[in-house]
Short mmCIF file of C-alpha atoms and ligand atoms in Angstrom, two decimals:
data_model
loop_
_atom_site.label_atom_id
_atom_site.label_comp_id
_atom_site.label_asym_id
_atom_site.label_seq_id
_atom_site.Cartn_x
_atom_site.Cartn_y
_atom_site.Cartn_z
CA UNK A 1 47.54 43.09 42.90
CA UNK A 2 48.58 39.24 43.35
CA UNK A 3 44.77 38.77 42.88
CA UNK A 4 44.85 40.36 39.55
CA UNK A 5 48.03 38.61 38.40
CA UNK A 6 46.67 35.78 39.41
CA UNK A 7 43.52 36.19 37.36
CA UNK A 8 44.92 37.28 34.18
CA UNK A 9 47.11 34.24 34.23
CA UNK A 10 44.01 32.10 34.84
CA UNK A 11 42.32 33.43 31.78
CA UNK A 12 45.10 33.43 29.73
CA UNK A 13 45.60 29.18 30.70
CA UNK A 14 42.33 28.42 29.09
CA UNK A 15 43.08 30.29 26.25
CA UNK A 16 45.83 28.45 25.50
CA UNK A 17 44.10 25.53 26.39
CA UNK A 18 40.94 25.52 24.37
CA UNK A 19 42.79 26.63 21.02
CA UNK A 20 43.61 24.55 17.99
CA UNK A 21 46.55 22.23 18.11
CA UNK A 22 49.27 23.09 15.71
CA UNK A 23 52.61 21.07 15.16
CA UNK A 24 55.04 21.26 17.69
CA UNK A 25 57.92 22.71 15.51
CA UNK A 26 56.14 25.84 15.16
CA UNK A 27 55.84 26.47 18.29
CA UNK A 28 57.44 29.42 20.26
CA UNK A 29 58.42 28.24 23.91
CA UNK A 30 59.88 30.03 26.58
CA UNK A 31 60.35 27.79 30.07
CA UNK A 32 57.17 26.29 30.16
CA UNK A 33 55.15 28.79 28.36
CA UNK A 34 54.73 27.61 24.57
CA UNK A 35 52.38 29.13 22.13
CA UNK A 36 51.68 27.76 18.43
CA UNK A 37 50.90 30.84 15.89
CA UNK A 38 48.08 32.94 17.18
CA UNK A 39 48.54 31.81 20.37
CA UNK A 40 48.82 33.23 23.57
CA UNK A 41 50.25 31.62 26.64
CA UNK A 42 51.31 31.83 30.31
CA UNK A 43 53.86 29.78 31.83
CA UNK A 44 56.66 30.96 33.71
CA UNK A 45 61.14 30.65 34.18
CA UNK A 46 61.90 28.21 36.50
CA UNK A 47 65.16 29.39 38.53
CA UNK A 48 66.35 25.79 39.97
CA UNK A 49 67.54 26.57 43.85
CA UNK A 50 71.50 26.68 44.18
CA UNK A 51 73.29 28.16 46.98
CA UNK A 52 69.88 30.09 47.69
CA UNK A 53 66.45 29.41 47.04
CA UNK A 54 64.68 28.92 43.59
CA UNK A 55 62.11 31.30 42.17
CA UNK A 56 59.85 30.90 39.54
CA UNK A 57 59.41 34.45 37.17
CA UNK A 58 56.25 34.66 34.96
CA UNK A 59 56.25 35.22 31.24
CA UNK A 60 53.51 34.95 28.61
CA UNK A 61 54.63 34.76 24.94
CA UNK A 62 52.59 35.97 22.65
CA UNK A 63 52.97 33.89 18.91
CA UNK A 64 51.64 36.34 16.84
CA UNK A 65 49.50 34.66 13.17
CA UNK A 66 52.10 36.03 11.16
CA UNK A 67 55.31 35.10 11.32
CA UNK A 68 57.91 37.96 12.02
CA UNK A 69 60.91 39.30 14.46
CA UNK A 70 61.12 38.37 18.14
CA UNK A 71 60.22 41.56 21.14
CA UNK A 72 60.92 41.09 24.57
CA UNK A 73 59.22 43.05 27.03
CA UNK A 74 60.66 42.70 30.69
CA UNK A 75 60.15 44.03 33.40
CA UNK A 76 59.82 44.06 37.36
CA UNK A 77 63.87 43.77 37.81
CA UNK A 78 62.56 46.60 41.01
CA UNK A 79 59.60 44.96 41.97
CA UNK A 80 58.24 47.95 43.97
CA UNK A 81 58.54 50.58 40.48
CA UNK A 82 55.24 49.22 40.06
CA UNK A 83 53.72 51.17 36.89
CA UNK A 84 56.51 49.36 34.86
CA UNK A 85 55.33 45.95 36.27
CA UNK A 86 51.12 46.96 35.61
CA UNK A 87 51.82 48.52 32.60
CA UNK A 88 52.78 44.67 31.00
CA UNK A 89 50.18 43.27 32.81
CA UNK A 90 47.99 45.59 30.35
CA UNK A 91 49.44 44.79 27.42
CA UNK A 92 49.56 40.58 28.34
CA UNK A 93 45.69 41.09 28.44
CA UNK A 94 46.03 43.81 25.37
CA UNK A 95 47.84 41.99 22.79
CA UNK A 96 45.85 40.22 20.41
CA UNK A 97 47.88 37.38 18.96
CA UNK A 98 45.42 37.60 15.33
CA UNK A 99 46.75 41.25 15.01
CA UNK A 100 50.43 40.52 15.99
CA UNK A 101 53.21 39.96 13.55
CA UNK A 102 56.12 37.89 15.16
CA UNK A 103 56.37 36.73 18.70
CA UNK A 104 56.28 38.96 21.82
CA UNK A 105 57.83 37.54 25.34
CA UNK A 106 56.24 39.30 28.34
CA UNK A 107 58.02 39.21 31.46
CA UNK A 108 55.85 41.17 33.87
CA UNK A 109 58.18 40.74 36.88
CA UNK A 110 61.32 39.61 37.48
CA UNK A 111 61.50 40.30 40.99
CA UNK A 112 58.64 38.57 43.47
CA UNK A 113 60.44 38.90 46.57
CA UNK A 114 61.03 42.42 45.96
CA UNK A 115 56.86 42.51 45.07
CA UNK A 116 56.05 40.97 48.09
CA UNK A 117 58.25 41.75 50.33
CA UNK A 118 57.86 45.46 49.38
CA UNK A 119 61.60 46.24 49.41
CA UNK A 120 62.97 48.48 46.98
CA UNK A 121 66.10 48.32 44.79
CA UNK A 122 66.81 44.74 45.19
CA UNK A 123 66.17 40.88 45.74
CA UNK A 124 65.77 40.85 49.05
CA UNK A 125 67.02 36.87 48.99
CA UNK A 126 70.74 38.24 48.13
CA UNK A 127 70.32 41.76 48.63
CA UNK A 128 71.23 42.28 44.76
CA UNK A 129 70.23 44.71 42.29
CA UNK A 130 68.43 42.47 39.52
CA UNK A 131 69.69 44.84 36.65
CA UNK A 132 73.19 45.01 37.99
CA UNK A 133 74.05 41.35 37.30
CA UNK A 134 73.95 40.24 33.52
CA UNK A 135 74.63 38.20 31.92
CA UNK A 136 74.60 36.28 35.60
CA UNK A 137 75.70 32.81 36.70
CA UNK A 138 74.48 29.38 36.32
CA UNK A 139 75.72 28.90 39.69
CA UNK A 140 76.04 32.33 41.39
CA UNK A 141 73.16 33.51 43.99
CA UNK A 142 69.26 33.82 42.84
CA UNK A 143 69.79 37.39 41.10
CA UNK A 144 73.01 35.75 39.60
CA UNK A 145 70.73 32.38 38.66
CA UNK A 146 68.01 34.33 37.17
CA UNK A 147 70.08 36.74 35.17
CA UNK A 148 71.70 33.79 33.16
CA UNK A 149 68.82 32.42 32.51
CA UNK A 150 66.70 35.55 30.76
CA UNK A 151 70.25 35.63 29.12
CA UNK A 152 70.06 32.38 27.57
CA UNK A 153 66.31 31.93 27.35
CA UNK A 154 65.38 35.66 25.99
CA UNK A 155 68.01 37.58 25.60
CA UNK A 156 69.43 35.14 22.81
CA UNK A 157 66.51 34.24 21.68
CA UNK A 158 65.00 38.03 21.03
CA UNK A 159 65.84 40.43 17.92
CA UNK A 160 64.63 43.47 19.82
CA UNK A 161 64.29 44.36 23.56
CA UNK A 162 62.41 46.59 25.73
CA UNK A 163 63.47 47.04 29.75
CA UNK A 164 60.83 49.08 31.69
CA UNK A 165 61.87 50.80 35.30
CA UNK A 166 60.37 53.33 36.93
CA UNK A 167 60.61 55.69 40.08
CA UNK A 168 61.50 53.07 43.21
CA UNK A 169 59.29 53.76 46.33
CA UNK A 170 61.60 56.67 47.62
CA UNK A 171 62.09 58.17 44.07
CA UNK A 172 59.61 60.94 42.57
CA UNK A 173 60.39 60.23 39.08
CA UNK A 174 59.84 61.94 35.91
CA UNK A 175 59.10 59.50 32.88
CA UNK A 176 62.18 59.38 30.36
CA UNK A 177 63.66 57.05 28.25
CA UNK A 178 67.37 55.67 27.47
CA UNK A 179 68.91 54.99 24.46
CA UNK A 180 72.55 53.40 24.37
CA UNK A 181 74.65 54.13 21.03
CA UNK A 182 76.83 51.01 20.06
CA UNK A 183 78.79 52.26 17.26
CA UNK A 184 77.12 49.91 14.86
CA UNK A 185 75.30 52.03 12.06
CA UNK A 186 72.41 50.14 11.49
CA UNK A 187 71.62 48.80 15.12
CA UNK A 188 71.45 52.23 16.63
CA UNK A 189 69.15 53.25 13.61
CA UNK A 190 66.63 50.92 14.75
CA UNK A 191 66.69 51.62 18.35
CA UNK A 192 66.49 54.98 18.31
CA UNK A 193 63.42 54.68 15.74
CA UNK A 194 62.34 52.53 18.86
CA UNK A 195 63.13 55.40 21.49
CA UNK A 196 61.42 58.19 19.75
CA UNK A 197 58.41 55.40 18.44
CA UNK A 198 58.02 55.34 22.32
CA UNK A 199 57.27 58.69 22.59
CA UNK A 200 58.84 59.38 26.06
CA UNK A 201 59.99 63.22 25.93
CA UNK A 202 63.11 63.25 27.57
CA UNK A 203 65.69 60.72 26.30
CA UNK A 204 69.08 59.83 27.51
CA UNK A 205 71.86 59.25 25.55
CA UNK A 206 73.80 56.18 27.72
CA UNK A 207 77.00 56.23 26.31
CA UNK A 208 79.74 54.52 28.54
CA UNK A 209 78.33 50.92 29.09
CA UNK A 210 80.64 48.12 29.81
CA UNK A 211 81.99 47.02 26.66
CA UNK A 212 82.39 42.97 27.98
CA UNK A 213 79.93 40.24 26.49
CA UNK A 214 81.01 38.56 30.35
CA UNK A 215 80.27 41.45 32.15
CA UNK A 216 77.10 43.30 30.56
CA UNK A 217 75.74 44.35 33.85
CA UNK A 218 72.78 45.89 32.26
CA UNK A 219 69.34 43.75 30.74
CA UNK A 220 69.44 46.26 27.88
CA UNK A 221 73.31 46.29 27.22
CA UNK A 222 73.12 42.31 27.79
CA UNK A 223 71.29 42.53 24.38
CA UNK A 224 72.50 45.85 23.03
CA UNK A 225 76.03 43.72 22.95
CA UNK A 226 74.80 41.22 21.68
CA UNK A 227 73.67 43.06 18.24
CA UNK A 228 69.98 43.69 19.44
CA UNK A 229 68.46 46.85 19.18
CA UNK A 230 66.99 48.14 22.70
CA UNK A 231 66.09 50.95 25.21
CA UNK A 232 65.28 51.00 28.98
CA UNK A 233 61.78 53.15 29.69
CA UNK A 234 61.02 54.75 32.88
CA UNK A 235 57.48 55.92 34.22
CA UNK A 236 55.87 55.83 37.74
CA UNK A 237 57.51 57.19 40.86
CA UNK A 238 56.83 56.51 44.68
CA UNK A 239 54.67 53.37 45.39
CA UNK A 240 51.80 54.93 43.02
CA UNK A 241 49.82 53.76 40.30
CA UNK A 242 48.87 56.91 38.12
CA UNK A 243 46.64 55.93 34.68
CA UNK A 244 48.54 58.76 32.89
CA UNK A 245 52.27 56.92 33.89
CA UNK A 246 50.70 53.46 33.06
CA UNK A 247 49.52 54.88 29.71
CA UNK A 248 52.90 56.18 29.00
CA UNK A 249 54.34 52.68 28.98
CA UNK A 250 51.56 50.63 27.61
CA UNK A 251 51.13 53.23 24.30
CA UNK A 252 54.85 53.74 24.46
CA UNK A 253 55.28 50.28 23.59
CA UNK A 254 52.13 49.44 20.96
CA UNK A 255 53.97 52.61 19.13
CA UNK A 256 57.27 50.79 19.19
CA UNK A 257 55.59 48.06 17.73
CA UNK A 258 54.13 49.65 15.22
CA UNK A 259 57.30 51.20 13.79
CA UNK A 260 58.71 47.84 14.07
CA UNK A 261 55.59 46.47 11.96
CA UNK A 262 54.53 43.88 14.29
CA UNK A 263 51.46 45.50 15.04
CA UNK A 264 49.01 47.14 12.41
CA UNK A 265 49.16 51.20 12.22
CA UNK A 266 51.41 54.14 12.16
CA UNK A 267 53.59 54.64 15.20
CA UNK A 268 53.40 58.39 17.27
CA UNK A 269 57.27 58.94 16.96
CA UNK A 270 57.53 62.38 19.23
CA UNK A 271 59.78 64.82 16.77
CA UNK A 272 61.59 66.80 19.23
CA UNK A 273 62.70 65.01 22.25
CA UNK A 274 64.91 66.67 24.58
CA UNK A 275 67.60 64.94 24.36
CA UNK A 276 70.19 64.45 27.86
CA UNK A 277 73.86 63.74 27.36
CA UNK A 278 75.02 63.27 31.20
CA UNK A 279 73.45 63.23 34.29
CA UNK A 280 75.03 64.11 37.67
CA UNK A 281 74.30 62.74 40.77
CA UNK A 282 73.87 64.13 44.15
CA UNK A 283 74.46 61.73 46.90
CA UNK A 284 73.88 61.68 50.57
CA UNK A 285 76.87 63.00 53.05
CA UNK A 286 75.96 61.50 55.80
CA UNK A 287 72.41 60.05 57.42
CA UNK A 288 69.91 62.32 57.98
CA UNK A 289 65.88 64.00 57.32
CA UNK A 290 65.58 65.04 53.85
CA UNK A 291 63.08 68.35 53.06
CA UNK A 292 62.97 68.97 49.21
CA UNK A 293 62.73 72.05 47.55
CA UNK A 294 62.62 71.18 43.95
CA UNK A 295 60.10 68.79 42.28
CA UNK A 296 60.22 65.63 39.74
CA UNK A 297 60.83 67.81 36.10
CA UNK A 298 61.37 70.51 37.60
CA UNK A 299 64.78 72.80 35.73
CA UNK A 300 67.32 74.22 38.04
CA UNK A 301 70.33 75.95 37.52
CA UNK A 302 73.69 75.56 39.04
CA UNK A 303 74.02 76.64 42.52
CA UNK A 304 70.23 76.43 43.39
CA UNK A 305 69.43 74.48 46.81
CA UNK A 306 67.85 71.39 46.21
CA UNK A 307 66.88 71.09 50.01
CA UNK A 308 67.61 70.98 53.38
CA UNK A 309 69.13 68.25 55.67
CA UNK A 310 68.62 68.04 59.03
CA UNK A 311 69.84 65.92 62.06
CA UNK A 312 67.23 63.88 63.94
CA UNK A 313 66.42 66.95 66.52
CA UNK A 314 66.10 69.39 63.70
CA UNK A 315 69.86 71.28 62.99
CA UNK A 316 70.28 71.65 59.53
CA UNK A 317 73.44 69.62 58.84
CA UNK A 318 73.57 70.19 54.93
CA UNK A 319 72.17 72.31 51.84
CA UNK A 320 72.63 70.33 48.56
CA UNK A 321 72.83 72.37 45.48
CA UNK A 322 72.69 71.42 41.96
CA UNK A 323 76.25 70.89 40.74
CA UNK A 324 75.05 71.48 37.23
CA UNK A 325 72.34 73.43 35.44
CA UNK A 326 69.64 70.70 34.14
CA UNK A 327 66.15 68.71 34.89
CA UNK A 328 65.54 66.72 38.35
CA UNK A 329 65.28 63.69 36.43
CA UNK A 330 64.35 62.03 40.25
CA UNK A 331 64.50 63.30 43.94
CA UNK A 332 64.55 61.28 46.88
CA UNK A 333 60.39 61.19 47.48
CA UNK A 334 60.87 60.36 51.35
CA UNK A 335 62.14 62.10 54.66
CA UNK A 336 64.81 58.67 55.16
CA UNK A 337 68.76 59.64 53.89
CA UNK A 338 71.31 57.39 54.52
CA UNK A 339 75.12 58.33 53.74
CA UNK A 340 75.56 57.76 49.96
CA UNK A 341 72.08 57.71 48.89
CA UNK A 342 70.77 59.22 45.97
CA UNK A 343 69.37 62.84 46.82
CA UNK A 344 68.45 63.58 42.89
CA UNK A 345 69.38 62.91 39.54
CA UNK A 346 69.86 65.93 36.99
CA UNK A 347 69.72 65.48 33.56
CA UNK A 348 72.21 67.88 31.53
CA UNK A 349 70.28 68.56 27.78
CA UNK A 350 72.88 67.69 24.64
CA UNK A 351 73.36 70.69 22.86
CA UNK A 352 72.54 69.18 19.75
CA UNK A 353 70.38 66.04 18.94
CA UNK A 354 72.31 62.97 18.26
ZN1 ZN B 401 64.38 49.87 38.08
#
């Protein structure tokens, strides 16, 4: 997969390279990636080292011939959800900057160490969640370091914004999308023309985000705060690569752009999303070996066992049911619990659609 990357990167350089020069002032730069009109290029975020190491986090911006809004794409916060991170590697090679109206910014992935080092959940250089963290620290650990600076260099710099996620590599995860209501009329008009542009069929409603500009926590509420529209996507689950997931994301998002008329054509918007209005955890008593009875999507009413836990010599040690009635948005995909681990995630439908 590093091969690929690697390749795609390559090609897009001597794109860049071999086309016209245009005047500086037009040009759309993000770190050292900096494409005139029409333009594609790769570069990539340079996280100077602090009181940890430095990382460098690839983007391609995409300068589109017509001049328009700004979309940010990111992605790869998990680095292990990895249809969220191949799914912008698809559209970096997709997106033609001659059909594109405005700029796009691609981050493909955020996270390397998690990438390479296969670890789930966080960066394994500070053992932090990378979308747990915004709008970070100039001079806090890497996650902190790298936060600020998609903050200041995208976050500020984007009218719209897209955060992709997926199933980790112990969740069996069912695609849906999220949609956070601000309270401002007109914002939450255009995002949730972007949710349902995106197509996914199950969409959350994420209503009780932190409120503080200095404490955002979340990519998407970093800019949802800061007055631009945006949703979080989810496909993927599990370590695999399924076309059907990756197509999810990659049409999800040519749709979006479509209703946002950067890109030529009429958008899918899906009509009758079911919509989900809380979602209940269950967590992980204690350690122990997880056997599921439910899958990903699957509906379940209150009371129904979820699985079985068992000690390490086999004596079943606990029976988790569903506390509510709803849809196994996730379920723990692997035999490994630890105490206060996610078991699943149900999704509770709204009653009505928002
Ligand atoms: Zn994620």
């Amino acid at each position: 997969m590093m091969r690929l990357r690697d390749s795609i990167f390559g090609a897009l350089f001597l794109v860049s390279f071999c086309c016209m020069p245009v005047s500086a002032q037009s040009k759309f730069t993000v770190g050292t990636a900096s494409a005139a009109p029409g333009e594609k290029s790769a570069g990539a975020l340079e996280v100077p080292a602090g009181v940890d190491a430095s990382t460098s986090i690839p983007i391609v911006v995409v300068n589109g011939a017509k001049p328009g809004k700004v979309l940010a794409l990111v992605s790869g916060a998990h680095g292990t959800e990895y249809v969220s991170i191949i799914a912008i590697e698809k559209l970096i090679a997709a997106l033609d900057p001659a059909q594109v109206t405005g700029t796009v910014i691609l981050v493909p992935l955020i996270n390397i160490q998690s990438f390479e080092q296969k670890v789930p959940h966080v960066n394994p250089v500070d053992n932090k969640s990378m979308n747990r963290f915004y709008p970070g620290k100039a001079d806090g650990t890497q996650t902190e370091r790298a936060s600020y600076l998609i903050t200041k260099e995208i976050v500020d710099r984007c009218d719209y914004l897209i955060d992709y996620h997926g199933g980790d590599l112990d969740e069996s995860l069912r695609p849906y999308a999220y949609w956070g209501p601000t309270g401002r009329e007109a914002q939450d008009r255009t995002s949730k023309e972007m949710v349902l542009a995106f197509g996914l069929d199950h969409i959350i409603i994420w209503r009780e985000r932190p409120t503080d500009p200095a404490a955002t926590r979340y990519l998407d509420n970093t800019a949802s705060i800061r007055g631009k529209p945006s949703i979080v996507v989810e496909a993927g689950h599990a370590g695999t690569v399924e076309s059907d997931d990756v197509a999810l994301l990659v049409n999800g998002t040519l749709s979006t752009m479509r209703a946002l008329r950067m890109l030529p054509g009429e958008p899918h918007t899906i009509e009758n999303p079911v919509w989900i209005e809380k979602l209940v955890d269950v967590l992980a008593e204690g350690p122990g070996i997880w056997y599921p009875l439910v899958k990903r999507g699957a509906y379940v009413s209150a009371g129904m066992k979820l699985g079985t836990i068992t000690d390490y010599v086999g004596k079943v040690i606990a029976e988790p049911r569903a506390p509510v009635s709803g849809i196994v948005l996730h379920v723990n995909a692997v035999p490994s619990l630890k105490k206060g681990d996610n078991i699943a995630d149900l999704g509770v439908p709204a009653a009505h659609a928002p």
